[in-house]
Amino acid sequence: DAGVIQSPRHEVTEMGQEVTLRCKPISGHDYLFWYRQTMMRGLELLIYFNNNVPIDDSGMPEDRFSAKMPNASFSTLKIQPSEPRDSAVYFCASSFSAGENIQYFGAGTRLSVL
Amino acid sequence: GESVGLHLPTLSVQEGDNSIINCAYSNSASDYFIWYKQESGKGPQFIIDIRSNMDKRQGQRVTVLLNKTVKHLSLQIAATQPGDSAVYFCAESSGYALNFGKGTSLLVTP
């Protein structure tokens, strides 16, 4: 398996623009997690899904952030409109519930909002 | 709220020495603990995990110790190598979501 795949790896955009981050979890995994990483706040859980259903979105910072999982192999995290303070590395991770609780992370998307 | 934190933000060790990275947690309901390694420009990579019914677990060159009495977790790396230089995160869970600590930077010098 290729692991968790995120795209794009880097995104540079201007304030006010819409940003969409994409994630393909490991095949067979039923949990998907979105994290944001910054120097100040570390790794923060934004939202997670189980069987494509959002379970906990309490970490989503504002209504500008939204996440979807239309099927078991694809999820998006959207920021609209983006702001400079959204600049961070965004990670997607997936795990399989019927075994260990290990989350496997993608390589991340580095977002810069100018 | 309850949180996970690290004692040492940075750790410098000589190649070949053993490394110990410490982590404190405060959620007494946590029953699962995990260590990740993150190299520059990459996502966190699983190292080793442990459940609360154990106090020690060993992997290849790594050992995790869990002391539930004082809510303390440690990662021991034997014969540290330059490739071990990275940021190490502990995380705890009482469900499926993980609560990550801030991380400790390990620097291995020749």
PDB file of N, CA, C and O in Angstrom, chain B residues 48-94:
ATOM      1  N   ILE B  48       6.310   3.093  18.408  1.00  0.00           N
ATOM      2  CA  ILE B  48       5.931   2.040  19.320  1.00  0.00           C
ATOM      3  C   ILE B  48       4.732   2.508  20.130  1.00  0.00           C
ATOM      4  O   ILE B  48       4.534   3.704  20.320  1.00  0.00           O
ATOM      5  N   ASP B  49       3.929   1.558  20.591  1.00  0.00           N
ATOM      6  CA  ASP B  49       2.772   1.903  21.398  1.00  0.00           C
ATOM      7  C   ASP B  49       2.676   0.969  22.599  1.00  0.00           C
ATOM      8  O   ASP B  49       3.376  -0.038  22.687  1.00  0.00           O
ATOM      9  N   ILE B  50       1.810   1.335  23.537  1.00  0.00           N
ATOM     10  CA  ILE B  50       1.636   0.533  24.728  1.00  0.00           C
ATOM     11  C   ILE B  50       0.241   0.770  25.292  1.00  0.00           C
ATOM     12  O   ILE B  50      -0.262   1.906  25.244  1.00  0.00           O
ATOM     13  N   ARG B  51      -0.368  -0.263  25.796  1.00  0.00           N
ATOM     14  CA  ARG B  51      -1.672  -0.124  26.424  1.00  0.00           C
ATOM     15  C   ARG B  51      -1.492  -0.028  27.929  1.00  0.00           C
ATOM     16  O   ARG B  51      -0.463  -0.418  28.472  1.00  0.00           O
ATOM     17  N   SER B  52      -2.517   0.451  28.596  1.00  0.00           N
ATOM     18  CA  SER B  52      -2.384   0.747  30.024  1.00  0.00           C
ATOM     19  C   SER B  52      -2.281  -0.505  30.890  1.00  0.00           C
ATOM     20  O   SER B  52      -1.946  -0.399  32.070  1.00  0.00           O
ATOM     21  N   ASN B  53      -2.535  -1.672  30.318  1.00  0.00           N
ATOM     22  CA  ASN B  53      -2.410  -2.903  31.112  1.00  0.00           C
ATOM     23  C   ASN B  53      -0.973  -3.437  31.101  1.00  0.00           C
ATOM     24  O   ASN B  53      -0.704  -4.515  31.607  1.00  0.00           O
ATOM     25  N   MET B  54      -0.076  -2.656  30.479  1.00  0.00           N
ATOM     26  CA  MET B  54       1.334  -3.025  30.434  1.00  0.00           C
ATOM     27  C   MET B  54       2.147  -1.892  31.021  1.00  0.00           C
ATOM     28  O   MET B  54       1.712  -0.738  31.052  1.00  0.00           O
ATOM     29  N   ASP B  55       3.368  -2.199  31.491  1.00  0.00           N
ATOM     30  CA  ASP B  55       4.247  -1.125  31.945  1.00  0.00           C
ATOM     31  C   ASP B  55       5.530  -1.027  31.122  1.00  0.00           C
ATOM     32  O   ASP B  55       6.311  -0.092  31.294  1.00  0.00           O
ATOM     33  N   LYS B  56       5.713  -1.968  30.219  1.00  0.00           N
ATOM     34  CA  LYS B  56       6.914  -1.936  29.395  1.00  0.00           C
ATOM     35  C   LYS B  56       6.639  -2.684  28.095  1.00  0.00           C
ATOM     36  O   LYS B  56       5.969  -3.720  28.084  1.00  0.00           O
ATOM     37  N   ARG B  57       7.194  -2.127  27.031  1.00  0.00           N
ATOM     38  CA  ARG B  57       7.113  -2.808  25.747  1.00  0.00           C
ATOM     39  C   ARG B  57       8.376  -2.496  24.962  1.00  0.00           C
ATOM     40  O   ARG B  57       8.846  -1.350  24.932  1.00  0.00           O
ATOM     41  N   GLN B  58       8.914  -3.518  24.320  1.00  0.00           N
ATOM     42  CA  GLN B  58      10.168  -3.340  23.591  1.00  0.00           C
ATOM     43  C   GLN B  58       9.983  -3.553  22.112  1.00  0.00           C
ATOM     44  O   GLN B  58       9.204  -4.407  21.669  1.00  0.00           O
ATOM     45  N   GLY B  59      10.718  -2.752  21.348  1.00  0.00           N
ATOM     46  CA  GLY B  59      10.776  -2.931  19.914  1.00  0.00           C
ATOM     47  C   GLY B  59      12.227  -3.052  19.505  1.00  0.00           C
ATOM     48  O   GLY B  59      13.087  -3.354  20.329  1.00  0.00           O
ATOM     49  N   GLN B  60      12.484  -2.759  18.256  1.00  0.00           N
ATOM     50  CA  GLN B  60      13.865  -2.806  17.797  1.00  0.00           C
ATOM     51  C   GLN B  60      14.582  -1.535  18.227  1.00  0.00           C
ATOM     52  O   GLN B  60      14.294  -0.456  17.757  1.00  0.00           O
ATOM     53  N   ARG B  61      15.490  -1.637  19.137  1.00  0.00           N
ATOM     54  CA  ARG B  61      16.270  -0.527  19.717  1.00  0.00           C
ATOM     55  C   ARG B  61      15.427   0.465  20.519  1.00  0.00           C
ATOM     56  O   ARG B  61      15.957   1.440  21.034  1.00  0.00           O
ATOM     57  N   VAL B  62      14.144   0.274  20.614  1.00  0.00           N
ATOM     58  CA  VAL B  62      13.306   1.196  21.382  1.00  0.00           C
ATOM     59  C   VAL B  62      12.535   0.446  22.460  1.00  0.00           C
ATOM     60  O   VAL B  62      12.151  -0.704  22.260  1.00  0.00           O
ATOM     61  N   THR B  63      12.340   1.148  23.566  1.00  0.00           N
ATOM     62  CA  THR B  63      11.552   0.614  24.676  1.00  0.00           C
ATOM     63  C   THR B  63      10.652   1.724  25.182  1.00  0.00           C
ATOM     64  O   THR B  63      11.105   2.867  25.348  1.00  0.00           O
ATOM     65  N   VAL B  64       9.409   1.409  25.432  1.00  0.00           N
ATOM     66  CA  VAL B  64       8.503   2.371  26.033  1.00  0.00           C
ATOM     67  C   VAL B  64       8.168   1.876  27.441  1.00  0.00           C
ATOM     68  O   VAL B  64       7.894   0.696  27.648  1.00  0.00           O
ATOM     69  N   LEU B  65       8.259   2.804  28.389  1.00  0.00           N
ATOM     70  CA  LEU B  65       7.922   2.518  29.771  1.00  0.00           C
ATOM     71  C   LEU B  65       6.728   3.368  30.180  1.00  0.00           C
ATOM     72  O   LEU B  65       6.670   4.558  29.866  1.00  0.00           O
ATOM     73  N   LEU B  66       5.812   2.753  30.869  1.00  0.00           N
ATOM     74  CA  LEU B  66       4.614   3.458  31.325  1.00  0.00           C
ATOM     75  C   LEU B  66       4.493   3.325  32.833  1.00  0.00           C
ATOM     76  O   LEU B  66       4.481   2.219  33.373  1.00  0.00           O
ATOM     77  N   ASN B  67       4.404   4.469  33.507  1.00  0.00           N
ATOM     78  CA  ASN B  67       4.194   4.490  34.945  1.00  0.00           C
ATOM     79  C   ASN B  67       2.862   5.189  35.203  1.00  0.00           C
ATOM     80  O   ASN B  67       2.764   6.415  35.194  1.00  0.00           O
ATOM     81  N   LYS B  68       1.831   4.400  35.419  1.00  0.00           N
ATOM     82  CA  LYS B  68       0.489   4.953  35.568  1.00  0.00           C
ATOM     83  C   LYS B  68       0.325   5.661  36.906  1.00  0.00           C
ATOM     84  O   LYS B  68      -0.510   6.559  37.033  1.00  0.00           O
ATOM     85  N   THR B  69       1.117   5.289  37.871  1.00  0.00           N
ATOM     86  CA  THR B  69       1.006   5.912  39.192  1.00  0.00           C
ATOM     87  C   THR B  69       1.305   7.401  39.135  1.00  0.00           C
ATOM     88  O   THR B  69       0.606   8.215  39.739  1.00  0.00           O
ATOM     89  N   VAL B  70       2.360   7.734  38.391  1.00  0.00           N
ATOM     90  CA  VAL B  70       2.746   9.140  38.273  1.00  0.00           C
ATOM     91  C   VAL B  70       2.406   9.714  36.902  1.00  0.00           C
ATOM     92  O   VAL B  70       2.814  10.823  36.577  1.00  0.00           O
ATOM     93  N   LYS B  71       1.668   8.946  36.108  1.00  0.00           N
ATOM     94  CA  LYS B  71       1.237   9.396  34.778  1.00  0.00           C
ATOM     95  C   LYS B  71       2.442   9.850  33.944  1.00  0.00           C
ATOM     96  O   LYS B  71       2.511  10.999  33.468  1.00  0.00           O
ATOM     97  N   HIS B  72       3.365   8.934  33.769  1.00  0.00           N
ATOM     98  CA  HIS B  72       4.602   9.248  33.069  1.00  0.00           C
ATOM     99  C   HIS B  72       4.905   8.169  32.039  1.00  0.00           C
ATOM    100  O   HIS B  72       4.729   6.971  32.285  1.00  0.00           O
ATOM    101  N   LEU B  73       5.383   8.636  30.914  1.00  0.00           N
ATOM    102  CA  LEU B  73       5.699   7.763  29.777  1.00  0.00           C
ATOM    103  C   LEU B  73       7.110   8.113  29.311  1.00  0.00           C
ATOM    104  O   LEU B  73       7.478   9.295  29.301  1.00  0.00           O
ATOM    105  N   SER B  74       7.890   7.119  28.962  1.00  0.00           N
ATOM    106  CA  SER B  74       9.214   7.429  28.425  1.00  0.00           C
ATOM    107  C   SER B  74       9.522   6.541  27.220  1.00  0.00           C
ATOM    108  O   SER B  74       9.006   5.433  27.102  1.00  0.00           O
ATOM    109  N   LEU B  75      10.351   7.081  26.363  1.00  0.00           N
ATOM    110  CA  LEU B  75      10.839   6.356  25.190  1.00  0.00           C
ATOM    111  C   LEU B  75      12.345   6.253  25.317  1.00  0.00           C
ATOM    112  O   LEU B  75      13.026   7.265  25.454  1.00  0.00           O
ATOM    113  N   GLN B  76      12.849   5.038  25.300  1.00  0.00           N
ATOM    114  CA  GLN B  76      14.277   4.812  25.367  1.00  0.00           C
ATOM    115  C   GLN B  76      14.750   4.307  24.006  1.00  0.00           C
ATOM    116  O   GLN B  76      14.170   3.380  23.454  1.00  0.00           O
ATOM    117  N   ILE B  77      15.797   4.948  23.507  1.00  0.00           N
ATOM    118  CA  ILE B  77      16.396   4.538  22.246  1.00  0.00           C
ATOM    119  C   ILE B  77      17.815   4.073  22.550  1.00  0.00           C
ATOM    120  O   ILE B  77      18.625   4.834  23.089  1.00  0.00           O
ATOM    121  N   ALA B  78      18.089   2.830  22.234  1.00  0.00           N
ATOM    122  CA  ALA B  78      19.411   2.270  22.494  1.00  0.00           C
ATOM    123  C   ALA B  78      20.362   2.576  21.341  1.00  0.00           C
ATOM    124  O   ALA B  78      19.957   2.600  20.175  1.00  0.00           O
ATOM    125  N   ALA B  79      21.612   2.817  21.687  1.00  0.00           N
ATOM    126  CA  ALA B  79      22.665   3.040  20.682  1.00  0.00           C
ATOM    127  C   ALA B  79      22.192   4.033  19.628  1.00  0.00           C
ATOM    128  O   ALA B  79      22.104   3.713  18.433  1.00  0.00           O
ATOM    129  N   THR B  80      21.914   5.238  20.077  1.00  0.00           N
ATOM    130  CA  THR B  80      21.341   6.258  19.205  1.00  0.00           C
ATOM    131  C   THR B  80      22.218   6.517  17.977  1.00  0.00           C
ATOM    132  O   THR B  80      23.448   6.611  18.080  1.00  0.00           O
ATOM    133  N   GLN B  81      21.559   6.632  16.845  1.00  0.00           N
ATOM    134  CA  GLN B  81      22.253   6.826  15.568  1.00  0.00           C
ATOM    135  C   GLN B  81      21.877   8.185  14.974  1.00  0.00           C
ATOM    136  O   GLN B  81      20.840   8.750  15.319  1.00  0.00           O
ATOM    137  N   PRO B  82      22.703   8.697  14.060  1.00  0.00           N
ATOM    138  CA  PRO B  82      22.370   9.994  13.439  1.00  0.00           C
ATOM    139  C   PRO B  82      20.984  10.011  12.809  1.00  0.00           C
ATOM    140  O   PRO B  82      20.294  11.035  12.829  1.00  0.00           O
ATOM    141  N   GLY B  83      20.548   8.880  12.277  1.00  0.00           N
ATOM    142  CA  GLY B  83      19.221   8.799  11.680  1.00  0.00           C
ATOM    143  C   GLY B  83      18.088   8.903  12.675  1.00  0.00           C
ATOM    144  O   GLY B  83      16.925   9.034  12.279  1.00  0.00           O
ATOM    145  N   ASP B  84      18.413   8.871  13.956  1.00  0.00           N
ATOM    146  CA  ASP B  84      17.385   9.034  14.996  1.00  0.00           C
ATOM    147  C   ASP B  84      17.082  10.505  15.264  1.00  0.00           C
ATOM    148  O   ASP B  84      16.128  10.813  15.977  1.00  0.00           O
ATOM    149  N   SER B  85      17.887  11.406  14.714  1.00  0.00           N
ATOM    150  CA  SER B  85      17.639  12.834  14.901  1.00  0.00           C
ATOM    151  C   SER B  85      16.290  13.205  14.297  1.00  0.00           C
ATOM    152  O   SER B  85      16.036  12.984  13.107  1.00  0.00           O
ATOM    153  N   ALA B  86      15.422  13.737  15.135  1.00  0.00           N
ATOM    154  CA  ALA B  86      14.055  14.046  14.713  1.00  0.00           C
ATOM    155  C   ALA B  86      13.329  14.658  15.904  1.00  0.00           C
ATOM    156  O   ALA B  86      13.888  14.820  16.981  1.00  0.00           O
ATOM    157  N   VAL B  87      12.063  14.990  15.691  1.00  0.00           N
ATOM    158  CA  VAL B  87      11.193  15.395  16.797  1.00  0.00           C
ATOM    159  C   VAL B  87      10.347  14.187  17.177  1.00  0.00           C
ATOM    160  O   VAL B  87       9.803  13.514  16.303  1.00  0.00           O
ATOM    161  N   TYR B  88      10.264  13.922  18.453  1.00  0.00           N
ATOM    162  CA  TYR B  88       9.518  12.787  18.960  1.00  0.00           C
ATOM    163  C   TYR B  88       8.286  13.287  19.726  1.00  0.00           C
ATOM    164  O   TYR B  88       8.396  14.167  20.584  1.00  0.00           O
ATOM    165  N   PHE B  89       7.149  12.695  19.399  1.00  0.00           N
ATOM    166  CA  PHE B  89       5.890  13.060  20.040  1.00  0.00           C
ATOM    167  C   PHE B  89       5.329  11.870  20.800  1.00  0.00           C
ATOM    168  O   PHE B  89       5.309  10.748  20.278  1.00  0.00           O
ATOM    169  N   CYS B  90       4.841  12.137  22.003  1.00  0.00           N
ATOM    170  CA  CYS B  90       4.012  11.151  22.665  1.00  0.00           C
ATOM    171  C   CYS B  90       2.553  11.559  22.460  1.00  0.00           C
ATOM    172  O   CYS B  90       2.257  12.733  22.222  1.00  0.00           O
ATOM    173  N   ALA B  91       1.672  10.589  22.518  1.00  0.00           N
ATOM    174  CA  ALA B  91       0.247  10.866  22.406  1.00  0.00           C
ATOM    175  C   ALA B  91      -0.506   9.864  23.261  1.00  0.00           C
ATOM    176  O   ALA B  91      -0.026   8.749  23.492  1.00  0.00           O
ATOM    177  N   GLU B  92      -1.651  10.296  23.755  1.00  0.00           N
ATOM    178  CA  GLU B  92      -2.463   9.415  24.582  1.00  0.00           C
ATOM    179  C   GLU B  92      -3.892   9.418  24.073  1.00  0.00           C
ATOM    180  O   GLU B  92      -4.319  10.332  23.374  1.00  0.00           O
ATOM    181  N   SER B  93      -4.613   8.389  24.461  1.00  0.00           N
ATOM    182  CA  SER B  93      -5.984   8.251  23.984  1.00  0.00           C
ATOM    183  C   SER B  93      -6.797   7.415  24.957  1.00  0.00           C
ATOM    184  O   SER B  93      -6.271   6.521  25.615  1.00  0.00           O
ATOM    185  N   SER B  94      -8.081   7.739  25.011  1.00  0.00           N
ATOM    186  CA  SER B  94      -9.023   6.865  25.707  1.00  0.00           C
ATOM    187  C   SER B  94     -10.106   6.407  24.729  1.00  0.00           C
ATOM    188  O   SER B  94     -11.101   5.852  25.133  1.00  0.00           O
TER     189      SER B  94
END
